[in-house]
CSV table of C-alpha atoms and ligand atoms in Angstrom, one decimal:
chain,number,residue,atom,x,y,z
A,136,MET,CA,104.7,92.1,134.0
A,137,SER,CA,103.6,89.5,131.5
A,138,LYS,CA,104.7,89.6,127.9
A,139,LEU,CA,101.1,89.9,126.8
A,140,ASP,CA,100.3,93.0,128.9
A,141,LYS,CA,101.0,95.2,125.9
A,142,TYR,CA,97.8,93.9,124.3
A,143,LYS,CA,95.5,94.6,127.3
A,144,GLY,CA,93.6,97.8,126.9
A,145,ILE,CA,92.0,100.1,124.3
A,146,ILE,CA,93.2,99.4,120.7
A,147,PRO,CA,91.4,101.5,118.0
A,148,ALA,CA,91.0,99.9,114.6
A,149,PHE,CA,93.0,102.3,112.3
A,150,TYR,CA,91.0,104.1,109.6
A,151,ALA,CA,92.0,104.2,106.0
A,152,CYS,CA,93.7,107.6,105.3
A,153,TYR,CA,93.2,109.1,101.8
A,154,ASP,CA,94.2,112.3,100.0
A,155,ALA,CA,91.8,114.4,98.0
A,156,GLU,CA,92.3,112.0,95.0
A,157,GLY,CA,91.5,109.0,97.1
A,158,ASN,CA,95.0,107.7,97.2
A,159,VAL,CA,96.5,106.4,100.4
A,160,SER,CA,98.0,109.4,102.2
A,161,PRO,CA,101.2,108.8,104.2
A,162,GLU,CA,100.8,112.2,105.8
A,163,GLY,CA,97.3,111.2,106.9
A,164,VAL,CA,98.6,107.9,108.3
A,165,ARG,CA,101.2,109.7,110.3
A,166,ALA,CA,98.7,112.3,111.6
A,167,LEU,CA,96.3,109.6,112.7
A,168,THR,CA,99.1,107.7,114.5
A,169,ARG,CA,100.1,110.9,116.3
A,170,TYR,CA,96.5,111.5,117.3
A,171,TYR,CA,96.3,108.1,118.9
A,172,ILE,CA,99.5,108.5,120.8
A,173,ASP,CA,98.3,111.9,122.1
A,174,LYS,CA,95.0,110.2,123.3
A,175,GLY,CA,96.9,107.7,125.3
A,176,VAL,CA,95.5,104.5,123.8
A,177,LYS,CA,97.4,101.2,124.3
A,178,GLY,CA,97.9,100.4,120.6
A,179,VAL,CA,96.4,100.4,117.1
A,180,TYR,CA,95.0,97.7,114.9
A,181,VAL,CA,96.0,98.5,111.3
A,182,ASN,CA,94.7,97.4,107.9
A,183,GLY,CA,91.6,95.7,109.3
A,184,SER,CA,88.0,96.2,108.3
A,185,SER,CA,88.1,99.8,109.5
A,186,GLY,CA,91.3,100.2,107.4
A,187,GLU,CA,89.2,99.1,104.3
A,188,CYS,CA,91.9,96.5,103.7
A,189,ILE,CA,89.8,94.4,101.3
A,190,TYR,CA,89.8,97.4,98.9
A,191,GLN,CA,93.5,98.0,99.0
A,192,SER,CA,96.5,96.6,97.3
A,193,VAL,CA,99.5,94.9,98.9
A,194,GLU,CA,101.7,97.9,98.1
A,195,GLU,CA,99.2,100.3,99.7
A,196,ARG,CA,99.0,98.2,102.9
A,197,LYS,CA,102.8,98.1,103.1
A,198,LEU,CA,102.9,101.9,102.7
A,199,ILE,CA,100.4,102.3,105.5
A,200,ILE,CA,102.1,100.0,108.1
A,201,GLU,CA,105.5,101.6,107.3
A,202,ASN,CA,104.1,105.0,108.1
A,203,VAL,CA,102.4,103.9,111.2
A,204,MET,CA,105.6,102.3,112.4
A,205,ALA,CA,107.6,105.4,111.6
A,206,VAL,CA,105.6,107.3,114.3
A,207,ALA,CA,104.4,104.6,116.6
A,208,LYS,CA,107.5,102.5,117.3
A,209,GLY,CA,108.1,102.2,121.0
A,210,LYS,CA,105.0,104.3,121.8
A,211,LEU,CA,102.1,102.0,120.8
A,212,THR,CA,101.4,98.3,120.5
A,213,VAL,CA,101.0,97.7,116.8
A,214,ILE,CA,98.9,94.9,115.4
A,215,ASN,CA,98.9,94.6,111.6
A,216,HIS,CA,96.0,92.7,109.9
A,217,VAL,CA,97.6,90.9,106.9
A,218,ALA,CA,94.9,88.7,105.4
A,219,CYS,CA,94.5,89.2,101.6
A,220,ASN,CA,92.3,86.2,100.9
A,221,ASN,CA,95.2,84.3,99.2
A,222,THR,CA,98.1,82.8,101.0
A,223,LYS,CA,100.8,84.3,98.7
A,224,ASP,CA,99.9,88.0,99.3
A,225,SER,CA,99.2,87.5,102.9
A,226,VAL,CA,102.6,85.8,103.4
A,227,GLU,CA,104.2,88.8,101.7
A,228,LEU,CA,102.5,91.2,104.1
A,229,ALA,CA,103.4,89.0,107.1
A,230,LYS,CA,107.1,89.1,106.1
A,231,HIS,CA,107.0,92.8,105.6
A,232,SER,CA,105.2,93.3,108.9
A,233,GLU,CA,108.0,91.5,110.8
A,234,SER,CA,110.6,93.5,108.9
A,235,VAL,CA,109.1,96.8,110.1
A,236,GLY,CA,108.8,95.5,113.7
A,237,VAL,CA,105.1,95.2,114.4
A,238,ASP,CA,104.1,93.5,117.7
A,239,ALA,CA,101.6,91.1,116.1
A,240,ILE,CA,100.0,90.2,112.9
A,241,ALA,CA,96.4,89.2,112.6
A,242,SER,CA,94.2,87.5,110.1
A,243,ILE,CA,90.6,86.7,109.2
A,244,PRO,CA,90.0,83.3,107.5
A,245,PRO,CA,89.8,83.2,103.7
A,246,ILE,CA,86.5,84.5,102.5
A,247,TYR,CA,84.1,83.6,99.6
A,248,PHE,CA,84.9,79.9,99.1
A,249,ARG,CA,83.9,77.8,102.1
A,250,LEU,CA,87.1,76.0,102.9
A,251,PRO,CA,87.6,73.0,105.1
A,252,GLU,CA,89.2,73.7,108.5
A,253,TYR,CA,92.5,72.1,107.6
A,254,SER,CA,92.8,74.6,104.7
A,255,ILE,CA,92.1,77.6,107.0
A,256,ALA,CA,94.6,76.3,109.6
A,257,ALA,CA,97.2,75.8,106.8
A,258,TYR,CA,96.5,79.4,105.6
A,259,TRP,CA,97.0,80.9,109.1
A,260,ASN,CA,100.0,78.8,109.9
A,261,GLU,CA,101.8,79.7,106.6
A,262,ILE,CA,101.2,83.3,107.2
A,263,SER,CA,102.5,83.0,110.7
A,264,GLU,CA,105.6,81.1,109.6
A,265,ALA,CA,106.4,84.0,107.3
A,266,ALA,CA,106.7,86.1,110.5
A,267,PRO,CA,108.5,83.6,112.8
A,268,ASN,CA,109.4,86.2,115.5
A,269,THR,CA,106.0,87.9,115.6
A,270,ASP,CA,102.9,87.1,117.6
A,271,PHE,CA,99.8,86.0,115.7
A,272,ILE,CA,96.2,86.9,116.5
A,273,ILE,CA,93.2,85.1,115.0
A,274,TYR,CA,90.4,87.4,113.9
A,275,ASN,CA,87.0,85.8,114.4
A,276,ILE,CA,84.2,87.8,112.6
A,277,PRO,CA,81.8,85.1,111.3
A,278,GLN,CA,79.1,87.6,110.3
A,279,LEU,CA,81.4,89.2,107.7
A,280,ALA,CA,83.9,86.4,106.9
A,281,GLY,CA,81.3,83.8,106.5
A,282,THR,CA,83.4,81.3,108.5
A,283,ALA,CA,83.4,81.0,112.3
A,284,LEU,CA,86.3,80.0,114.5
A,285,THR,CA,85.1,76.7,115.8
A,286,MET,CA,86.5,75.1,118.9
A,287,SER,CA,88.1,72.4,116.8
A,288,LEU,CA,89.8,74.9,114.5
A,289,PHE,CA,90.8,76.9,117.6
A,290,ALA,CA,92.3,73.7,119.2
A,291,GLU,CA,94.3,73.1,116.0
A,292,MET,CA,95.6,76.7,116.1
A,293,MET,CA,96.7,76.3,119.7
A,294,LYS,CA,99.6,74.1,118.4
A,295,ASN,CA,101.1,77.2,116.8
A,296,PRO,CA,103.4,78.7,119.5
A,297,ARG,CA,103.0,82.2,118.0
A,298,VAL,CA,99.2,82.4,118.5
A,299,VAL,CA,98.7,84.6,121.5
A,300,GLY,CA,95.1,85.7,121.1
A,301,VAL,CA,91.8,86.0,119.4
A,302,LYS,CA,90.0,89.2,118.4
A,303,ASN,CA,86.4,88.1,118.8
A,304,SER,CA,83.8,90.0,116.9
A,305,SER,CA,81.1,87.4,117.0
A,306,MET,CA,78.0,88.5,118.8
A,307,PRO,CA,77.8,85.8,121.6
A,308,THR,CA,79.9,87.1,124.4
A,309,GLN,CA,80.1,83.4,125.5
A,310,ASP,CA,82.5,82.9,122.6
A,311,ILE,CA,85.0,85.1,124.5
A,312,GLN,CA,84.7,82.8,127.6
A,313,MET,CA,85.3,79.7,125.5
A,314,PHE,CA,88.4,81.1,123.7
A,315,LYS,CA,89.7,82.5,127.0
A,316,SER,CA,89.3,79.2,128.9
A,317,ALA,CA,90.6,77.0,126.1
A,318,GLY,CA,93.4,79.4,125.4
A,319,LYS,CA,94.5,79.6,129.0
A,320,ALA,CA,94.4,75.8,129.3
A,321,ALA,CA,96.6,75.4,126.2
A,322,LYS,CA,99.0,78.2,126.8
A,323,GLY,CA,98.9,79.4,130.4
A,324,GLU,CA,98.2,83.0,129.2
A,325,PHE,CA,96.0,84.0,126.3
A,326,VAL,CA,94.5,87.3,125.2
A,327,VAL,CA,91.0,87.8,124.0
A,328,PHE,CA,89.9,91.1,122.5
A,329,ASN,CA,86.3,92.3,122.6
A,330,GLY,CA,85.1,93.0,119.0
A,331,PRO,CA,81.6,94.5,119.1
A,332,ASP,CA,82.0,98.0,120.6
A,333,GLU,CA,78.4,98.0,121.6
A,334,GLN,CA,79.0,95.3,124.2
A,335,PHE,CA,82.4,96.2,125.5
A,336,VAL,CA,81.3,96.1,129.1
A,337,ALA,CA,79.8,92.6,128.6
A,338,GLY,CA,82.9,91.4,126.8
A,339,ARG,CA,85.2,92.6,129.6
A,340,ALA,CA,82.9,91.2,132.3
A,341,ILE,CA,83.2,87.7,130.8
A,342,GLY,CA,86.9,87.8,130.3
A,343,ALA,CA,88.1,90.0,127.4
A,344,ASP,CA,91.4,91.7,128.3
A,345,GLY,CA,90.5,94.8,126.3
A,346,GLY,CA,89.1,95.5,122.9
A,347,ILE,CA,89.8,96.4,119.3
A,348,GLY,CA,87.1,98.5,117.8
A,349,GLY,CA,86.0,100.4,114.8
A,350,THR,CA,84.4,103.2,116.7
A,351,TYR,CA,87.0,103.8,119.3
A,352,GLY,CA,88.8,106.2,117.0
A,353,VAL,CA,86.2,108.9,117.1
A,354,MET,CA,85.9,108.7,120.9
A,355,PRO,CA,89.0,107.2,122.4
A,356,GLU,CA,88.7,109.1,125.7
A,357,LEU,CA,85.2,107.5,126.2
A,358,PHE,CA,86.5,104.0,125.7
A,359,LEU,CA,89.5,104.6,127.9
A,360,LYS,CA,87.2,105.9,130.6
A,361,LEU,CA,84.9,102.9,130.1
A,362,ASN,CA,87.8,100.5,130.6
A,363,GLU,CA,88.9,102.4,133.7
A,364,LEU,CA,85.4,102.2,135.2
A,365,ILE,CA,85.4,98.4,134.6
A,366,VAL,CA,88.8,98.0,136.3
A,367,ALA,CA,87.5,100.1,139.2
A,368,GLY,CA,84.4,98.0,139.6
A,369,GLU,CA,82.1,100.9,138.9
A,370,ARG,CA,79.5,98.8,137.2
A,371,ASP,CA,76.6,101.2,137.1
A,372,THR,CA,78.5,104.1,135.7
A,373,ALA,CA,80.2,101.8,133.2
A,374,ALA,CA,76.8,100.6,132.0
A,375,ALA,CA,75.5,104.2,131.7
A,376,LEU,CA,78.5,105.2,129.7
A,377,GLN,CA,78.1,102.1,127.5
A,378,TYR,CA,74.5,103.1,126.8
A,379,ASP,CA,75.5,106.6,125.8
A,380,ILE,CA,78.3,105.3,123.6
A,381,ASN,CA,75.8,103.0,121.9
A,382,GLU,CA,73.5,105.9,121.1
A,383,ILE,CA,76.5,107.5,119.4
A,384,ILE,CA,77.2,104.4,117.4
A,385,TYR,CA,73.6,104.0,116.4
A,386,LYS,CA,73.6,107.6,115.2
A,387,MET,CA,76.8,106.9,113.2
A,388,CYS,CA,75.1,103.9,111.6
A,389,SER,CA,71.9,105.8,110.7
A,390,SER,CA,73.3,107.7,107.7
A,391,HIS,CA,73.1,106.8,104.0
A,392,ALA,CA,76.9,106.9,103.9
A,393,ASN,CA,79.1,104.1,105.2
A,394,MET,CA,79.9,104.3,108.9
A,395,TYR,CA,83.6,104.9,108.3
A,396,ALA,CA,82.8,108.0,106.1
A,397,VAL,CA,80.8,109.3,109.1
A,398,ALA,CA,83.7,108.5,111.4
A,399,LYS,CA,86.1,110.5,109.3
A,400,GLU,CA,83.7,113.4,109.2
A,401,ILE,CA,83.5,113.3,113.0
A,402,LEU,CA,87.3,113.4,113.2
A,403,ARG,CA,87.3,116.5,111.0
A,404,ILE,CA,84.7,118.2,113.1
A,405,ASN,CA,85.9,117.4,116.6
A,406,GLU,CA,89.6,116.8,116.1
A,407,ASN,CA,90.7,118.7,113.0
A,408,VAL,CA,92.1,115.4,111.6
A,409,ASP,CA,91.4,115.0,107.8
A,410,LEU,CA,91.6,111.5,106.5
A,411,GLY,CA,89.6,112.0,103.3
A,412,GLY,CA,86.6,109.8,102.4
A,413,VAL,CA,86.0,106.1,102.0
A,414,ARG,CA,86.9,104.0,98.9
A,415,LYS,CA,84.1,102.8,96.6
A,416,PRO,CA,82.0,100.7,96.7
A,417,LEU,CA,81.7,102.1,100.2
A,418,GLU,CA,79.4,105.1,100.1
A,419,ASN,CA,80.7,108.6,100.8
A,420,LEU,CA,78.9,111.4,102.6
A,421,GLN,CA,76.0,113.1,101.0
A,422,GLU,CA,74.8,116.5,102.3
A,423,ALA,CA,72.2,115.0,104.6
A,424,ASP,CA,74.9,112.7,106.1
A,425,LYS,CA,76.9,115.7,107.2
A,426,ALA,CA,74.2,116.6,109.6
A,427,VAL,CA,74.2,113.1,111.0
A,428,ALA,CA,77.9,113.3,111.5
A,429,ALA,CA,77.6,116.7,113.2
A,430,GLU,CA,75.0,115.3,115.6
A,431,ALA,CA,77.2,112.3,116.4
A,432,ALA,CA,80.2,114.7,116.9
A,433,ALA,CA,78.1,116.8,119.3
A,434,MET,CA,77.0,113.7,121.2
A,435,ILE,CA,80.6,112.7,121.7
A,436,LYS,CA,81.4,116.1,123.1
A,437,ALA,CA,78.4,116.0,125.4
A,438,ALA,CA,79.4,112.5,126.7
A,439,LYS,CA,83.0,113.7,127.3
A,440,ASP,CA,81.6,116.6,129.4
A,441,LYS,CA,79.4,114.2,131.3
A,442,TYR,CA,81.9,111.5,132.1
A,443,LEU,CA,85.4,113.1,132.0
A,444,ALA,CA,84.8,116.1,134.2
B,234,LIG,C1,81.3,94.0,112.3
B,234,LIG,C2,82.4,94.9,112.7
B,234,LIG,O1,82.9,95.6,111.9
B,234,LIG,N1,82.8,94.9,113.9
B,234,LIG,C3,83.8,95.7,114.4
B,234,LIG,C4,84.9,94.9,115.0
B,234,LIG,O2,84.7,94.0,115.8
B,234,LIG,C5,83.3,96.7,115.5
B,234,LIG,O3,84.3,97.4,116.0
B,234,LIG,C6,82.2,97.5,114.9
B,234,LIG,O4,82.8,98.4,113.9
B,234,LIG,C7,81.5,98.4,115.9
B,234,LIG,O5,81.1,97.6,116.9
B,234,LIG,C8,80.4,99.2,115.3
B,234,LIG,O6,79.3,98.4,115.0
B,235,LIG,C1,86.6,97.1,113.3
B,235,LIG,C2,87.8,96.3,113.4
B,235,LIG,O1,88.0,95.8,114.5
B,235,LIG,C3,88.6,96.1,112.3
B,235,LIG,O2,89.1,97.1,111.7
B,235,LIG,O3,88.8,95.0,111.8
């Protein structure tokens, strides 16, 4: 067994959990962690986009990962996204992550100012040095971060012994191949996570070891099944399931409300898990959006009946 096997599989991106007042809810965090353990996923990716990290304080993010770890330790692989857009706060979260025993930390590049690559590398390396015994995963999501992981920046990051993988959310699946090849050449073994949930089968086909995704949380069984079909070489069924999953995602994205608000409503309907709403400026559900969420929830149930029988 390789030391990177713990990253290979289905890793839902953890949703932000709020109470009725919109404060971070430790009870919600623990309930969501238990939900994922029960579903049998490989791990969780905490405090990322789906965790609404850019709208949260350093203290809130510490509270979240502490409560995840209290339940998940020894049961799930835990990756904590620690980027705060300034080195100081990110370093603080990296240190804290190591102190609570996460498997890996992850980071997007700094956003807003277009920084030179040497500044981005220095940012990531300083964060990583603050968690010297913890794996580091680069998060490439150029369409939101505004900066892409180029092959030259990637090559620079290969010098850091703690960098074990890339979560690739760019749209070209070819990027997965390039990071996989260059990562293997540099390190022997290297993990690449598929980002866009809508092209999970394509990402896996070209070399992703698994995926981290924002919609896995509302349908973990379907993504676990999808991964199984790929491993079993059942290409046609895998493609059919991917198409059905994508219809669910398009439905989730069709409401006036933010997709994560819809995701949380689906969890309330299908799983009796209550994580509150989303934090402003993200849009919460209006009455009409509840119908959209209910339709998506029903589509998930139907797909489970179809594929998991
Ligand atoms: C842009 C973005 O947020 N991408 C996420 C991470 O890669 C995905 O998991 C999406 O949430 C998902 O594919 C739905 O579009
Ligand atoms: C969606 C995702 O992967 C994230 O939370 O960053």
